[in-house]
Every structure is written in structure tokens, then in C-alpha cells.
């Protein structure tokens, strides 16, 4: 005899719906957390970085220059590729400090004399000092382009690169990981400049996710000399919760609040229970590799392990990473020269845009104090 297949009853349908809908909603919400509207990854198969005009609007805040250092600033540079221990290739630009001027008649000097003079020139020009620039979530190396003229004029070698899953670097377009993966990229960049260019005094500059990444990297890599961290977050869960709470209360987060998921959160508002928010946040942490690690994942867990001086920079009107995150980090920074530079009314990713001279002066004074 044949067993008759039971029809889907309204009660059974409702049960399936109640099970599936939260799972679907959870996936969509976590997807928004790890692949926000401004995330873009053309990948290593692309021949060039995507023009700003074709990127999401948020890029207009952080990426001001479309071209390479030569096109935009007249600076000589080389395309570089370095490989991480896991095999991923990271791509970027290396902008060398100006070579010292050569004296007339150098061709007449013997080899030993030339070597002695080159060593004196090398020491005088400090070509082994340099700054590694680390972009924020969803951005690429061009975010650092606005700083290059000032850093180059000050005599620093500079490396700017695309983190994994960003720009032209390797990855599967998995989205951002709030520094969990990206800080390893910074560690590899430090190894690269030491081994390939002989850097001895290394400054790190990072913004947003990059700002968090340089803090964690400095705690793990004592070869780093000094750190500048601009609008970093202290705690990933706290950051995500603040974003969800802002959206639930109808406030803007970042450059845009558009899209179906964002609209759904805003409409649902305070009807979303707290435990749902907690579950979504933990699911997002799991998806970006935050579970099952041997170490911690938050800058707040690493800041007291950073022996190097840190300059924190933050605006009081930051609606992406609230100012309180830097206050927490500053309170735990260990080095006596660590401090927080506060920009009243400053917003996320635009501290330099709104006051270029003051920003350059603050950063260069800090690096001059610690990289000389």
C-alpha cells in the first residue's frame, strides 16, 4: 500500500515560517554587518582599482584621489605584492623617500669610499624610517592617498596596501572582519618592509577598521615603533550593538541608511527584542571568524599589551564609531607618550578633510618624536 503524503496544514506552514523567517532574517542582518553598502572588492583579477565614480557614495568621504601616487601627487612609486603565511597575496604601492643628492665626481671614488659615503647618506636621510598606511573597512589603498604628500615631504618611506578581501588583494569577497583577519595583513606588511626594504623604525597609521587593526598588530609585533589610530573601535560587539540601536531608533549610521534590510530595522524599531539583537551580533562574530580563536578579537583586549606610543584621533560627532571607543582605549594605553587628539564636531573618516593642516601637523609631530 502507498503511504499518502500529508498536505501542508496551516499550522505546520506557520511553524515552518516561524522557524525559517528568523534564520533568513539573521543571515540577511549578518550579511549587512560584514558586507555593508560601501564594501567593494574588485579582486586580484581586476586590472585596476574601480574608479570612484563607480563606487558607493561612502567612498567620497574617505577616498578623495582616484589615481596612483604619480598621477595624483607626482610621487614616484612601485607596485608591490607580498605574500602572507597563509598564501594570500596583498597588493599595494611603495613610495620611497627622496634619494639623497649625490656629490660631483662620485665616479672617480673607489668602491670602499663610495660605500662609506652611501652609509653616511643613508643614516643622514633616515631611509629606514617609514609609515605603513592601513585603510578602513570596505575601502582600499587610495584612502591613504590624501596623506602621501605630507608624509613624503617629511622624508618617510611609505607603504599603502589593500587588505585581504579589499581592492586588488586576494580574497573571495567575504566582506570585512573588523580587524580579525586584517590585523594579520598589517603584521605581514611589517615583515615585508623589514625584509625587503630594511626598515628599522616603523610607524603604523590606520583608520577605522585599519585603526583597530594597527593596535592589535602593534601588540603582536614589537618591531613596530609608533602607532597612529584614527577613529578606531574598541569592542566589535559594542560597535555592532551601537549601529543596530541607532538604526532601531531611526538615527543615521555612516553615509547612507538606504536598502531593504536597513529600512526593515528602522520600521521594526524597538519591536525587535534584545535577545534577537544579541543573537545576530554573535552570528556575525561567528561568520567573521571570531569564535574558536586562541586569542582575543577586540582592540580593548590588546591595548594594554601595546608597549609602543599610540596617538588616538577621534571626532566627537562620529556616527559610525562613537567617540567613547577612543576614550576607552586612551584610558588603557600604557606608554607615557600615548594620547588622544579630539576633534570637536569631527565625523568619521573626515578628520583630515575638515582640517588638513592641523591633522598633518599632529601626525607628523608624533612620528617625528618617535621615528627619528
Coordinates of C-alpha atoms in Angstrom, one line a residue, residues 61-288:
X61 CA 34.2 60.6 2.3
X62 CA 37.4 58.5 2.5
X63 CA 38.8 58.2 -1.0
X64 CA 39.5 61.6 -2.5
X65 CA 42.0 60.7 -5.2
X66 CA 41.3 58.2 -7.9
X67 CA 44.7 57.7 -9.5
X68 CA 48.1 56.4 -8.3
X69 CA 50.7 58.5 -6.4
X70 CA 52.4 59.6 -9.7
X71 CA 49.1 60.7 -11.3
X72 CA 47.7 62.5 -8.3
X73 CA 50.8 63.8 -6.4
X74 CA 53.7 63.5 -8.8
X75 CA 55.4 60.9 -6.5
X76 CA 57.5 58.1 -7.8
X77 CA 56.2 54.7 -6.6
X78 CA 56.3 51.0 -7.4
X79 CA 53.6 48.4 -7.5
X80 CA 54.3 45.8 -4.8
X81 CA 53.0 42.3 -4.0
X82 CA 53.8 40.4 -0.8
X83 CA 52.6 37.1 0.4
X84 CA 51.1 36.2 3.8
X85 CA 52.0 33.0 5.6
X86 CA 48.5 31.6 4.6
X87 CA 49.4 32.2 0.9
X88 CA 47.2 35.2 0.2
X89 CA 48.9 37.9 -1.8
X90 CA 48.4 41.5 -0.8
X91 CA 49.0 44.3 -3.3
X92 CA 49.9 48.0 -2.8
X93 CA 52.1 50.9 -3.6
X94 CA 55.6 51.6 -2.2
X95 CA 56.6 55.3 -2.2
X96 CA 60.3 55.7 -1.4
X97 CA 61.7 58.7 0.4
X98 CA 63.7 61.0 -1.9
X99 CA 67.2 59.8 -2.5
X100 CA 70.0 62.0 -1.0
X101 CA 71.8 64.3 -3.5
X102 CA 75.0 62.8 -5.0
X103 CA 78.2 64.8 -5.0
X104 CA 80.1 65.6 -8.2
X105 CA 82.9 63.3 -9.2
X106 CA 81.4 60.2 -7.5
X107 CA 82.5 58.1 -10.4
X108 CA 86.1 58.8 -9.5
X109 CA 85.8 57.4 -6.0
X110 CA 86.9 53.9 -5.2
X111 CA 84.4 51.3 -4.1
X112 CA 85.2 51.5 -0.4
X113 CA 84.8 55.3 -0.3
X114 CA 81.5 55.1 -2.2
X115 CA 80.2 52.6 0.3
X116 CA 81.2 54.7 3.3
X117 CA 79.5 57.8 1.8
X118 CA 76.4 55.9 0.9
X119 CA 76.2 54.7 4.5
X120 CA 76.6 58.3 5.8
X121 CA 73.9 59.4 3.3
X122 CA 71.6 56.6 4.3
X123 CA 71.9 57.5 8.0
X124 CA 71.5 61.2 7.4
X125 CA 68.4 60.8 5.3
X126 CA 67.0 58.0 7.5
X127 CA 65.7 56.0 4.6
X128 CA 64.9 53.2 7.0
X129 CA 62.1 55.2 8.6
X130 CA 58.7 54.6 7.2
X131 CA 55.0 54.6 7.6
X132 CA 52.6 51.9 6.7
X133 CA 49.1 53.2 5.9
X134 CA 46.1 50.9 6.6
X135 CA 42.7 51.7 5.1
X136 CA 39.3 51.2 6.7
X137 CA 36.5 48.6 6.1
X138 CA 35.4 48.3 2.6
X139 CA 37.9 50.8 1.3
X140 CA 41.3 50.3 -0.5
X141 CA 44.8 51.8 -0.5
X142 CA 43.6 55.0 -2.1
X143 CA 42.1 56.1 1.2
X144 CA 45.7 56.8 2.3
X145 CA 46.5 58.8 -0.8
X146 CA 45.4 62.1 0.8
X147 CA 48.3 61.8 3.4
X148 CA 51.0 60.9 1.0
X149 CA 52.3 64.4 0.1
X150 CA 52.8 65.4 3.7
X151 CA 54.4 62.1 4.7
X152 CA 56.7 62.1 1.7
X153 CA 57.7 65.8 2.2
X154 CA 58.6 64.8 5.8
X155 CA 61.1 62.3 4.5
X156 CA 59.3 59.0 5.1
X157 CA 59.2 55.9 3.0
X158 CA 55.6 54.8 2.7
X159 CA 53.7 51.5 2.1
X160 CA 50.0 51.6 1.4
X161 CA 48.2 48.4 0.5
X162 CA 44.9 46.7 0.1
X163 CA 43.9 44.4 2.9
X164 CA 42.7 40.9 2.1
X165 CA 39.1 40.9 0.6
X166 CA 39.7 44.5 -0.4
X167 CA 41.0 46.3 -3.5
X168 CA 43.2 44.2 -5.7
X169 CA 44.4 41.9 -3.0
X170 CA 43.4 38.2 -2.8
X171 CA 40.2 37.0 -1.2
X172 CA 36.8 35.7 -2.0
X173 CA 34.8 38.9 -1.4
X174 CA 33.8 37.6 2.0
X175 CA 33.4 41.1 3.4
X176 CA 35.0 42.7 6.3
X177 CA 36.1 41.1 9.6
X178 CA 36.5 44.2 11.9
X179 CA 40.3 43.6 12.2
X180 CA 40.2 39.9 13.0
X181 CA 41.7 39.0 9.6
X182 CA 43.0 42.4 8.7
X183 CA 45.4 42.8 11.6
X184 CA 47.3 39.8 10.3
X185 CA 47.7 41.7 7.0
X186 CA 49.4 44.5 8.9
X187 CA 51.8 42.1 10.6
X188 CA 52.7 40.7 7.2
X189 CA 53.2 44.3 5.9
X190 CA 55.6 45.0 8.8
X191 CA 57.6 41.8 7.9
X192 CA 57.6 42.9 4.2
X193 CA 59.1 46.3 4.8
X194 CA 61.7 45.0 7.2
X195 CA 62.8 42.2 4.9
X196 CA 62.5 43.9 1.5
X197 CA 63.5 47.5 2.4
X198 CA 65.4 47.3 5.6
X199 CA 63.1 49.5 7.6
X200 CA 64.2 49.8 11.2
X201 CA 61.8 52.4 12.6
X202 CA 58.2 51.6 11.6
X203 CA 55.2 53.8 12.1
X204 CA 51.7 52.5 11.6
X205 CA 48.7 54.7 10.6
X206 CA 45.2 53.2 10.4
X207 CA 41.7 54.5 10.0
X208 CA 38.5 52.9 11.4
X209 CA 38.9 49.1 10.9
X210 CA 42.5 49.9 10.0
X211 CA 42.8 51.9 13.2
X212 CA 41.7 48.9 15.2
X213 CA 44.0 46.6 13.1
X214 CA 47.2 48.6 13.8
X215 CA 46.5 48.5 17.6
X216 CA 46.3 44.7 17.6
X217 CA 49.2 44.3 15.2
X218 CA 51.4 46.5 17.4
X219 CA 50.6 44.4 20.4
X220 CA 51.8 41.3 18.5
X221 CA 54.7 42.9 16.6
X222 CA 57.3 44.7 18.7
X223 CA 59.2 45.7 15.5
X224 CA 56.6 48.5 15.3
X225 CA 57.9 51.8 16.7
X226 CA 54.8 54.0 16.9
X227 CA 51.1 53.9 16.1
X228 CA 48.5 56.4 14.9
X229 CA 45.0 55.1 15.2
X230 CA 42.2 57.2 13.7
X231 CA 38.6 56.7 14.8
X232 CA 39.1 53.1 15.9
X233 CA 36.6 50.9 17.7
X234 CA 37.4 49.3 21.0
X235 CA 35.0 46.4 21.0
X236 CA 33.4 44.7 18.0
X237 CA 30.2 43.7 19.8
X238 CA 29.8 47.1 21.2
X239 CA 30.2 48.7 17.8
X240 CA 27.6 46.4 16.2
X241 CA 25.2 47.0 19.0
X242 CA 25.5 50.7 18.7
X243 CA 24.8 50.5 15.0
X244 CA 21.7 48.4 15.5
X245 CA 20.5 50.6 18.3
X246 CA 21.0 53.7 16.2
X247 CA 19.0 52.2 13.3
X248 CA 16.2 51.0 15.6
X249 CA 15.9 54.5 16.8
X250 CA 15.8 56.0 13.3
X251 CA 19.3 57.6 13.6
X252 CA 21.7 57.6 10.7
X253 CA 24.8 55.3 10.7
X254 CA 27.5 56.2 8.3
X255 CA 27.0 57.8 4.9
X256 CA 23.7 56.1 3.9
X257 CA 20.7 54.4 5.6
X258 CA 19.3 53.0 2.3
X259 CA 18.4 49.5 1.4
X260 CA 15.7 46.9 2.3
X261 CA 17.5 45.5 5.4
X262 CA 18.2 48.9 6.8
X263 CA 14.6 50.0 6.2
X264 CA 13.3 46.8 7.8
X265 CA 15.3 47.5 11.0
X266 CA 14.1 51.1 11.1
X267 CA 10.5 50.1 10.6
X268 CA 10.6 47.3 13.2
X269 CA 12.3 49.7 15.6
X270 CA 12.0 48.7 19.2
X271 CA 9.8 45.8 18.4
X272 CA 13.0 43.8 17.9
X273 CA 13.8 42.0 21.2
X274 CA 17.2 42.5 22.7
X275 CA 17.9 38.7 22.5
X276 CA 17.4 38.9 18.8
X277 CA 20.0 41.6 18.5
X278 CA 22.4 39.6 20.7
X279 CA 21.9 36.5 18.5
X280 CA 22.5 38.5 15.3
X281 CA 25.7 40.0 16.7
X282 CA 27.0 36.6 17.8
X283 CA 26.2 35.1 14.5
X284 CA 28.1 37.9 12.8
X285 CA 31.1 37.4 15.1
X286 CA 31.0 33.7 14.2
X287 CA 30.8 34.4 10.4
X288 CA 33.9 36.6 10.5

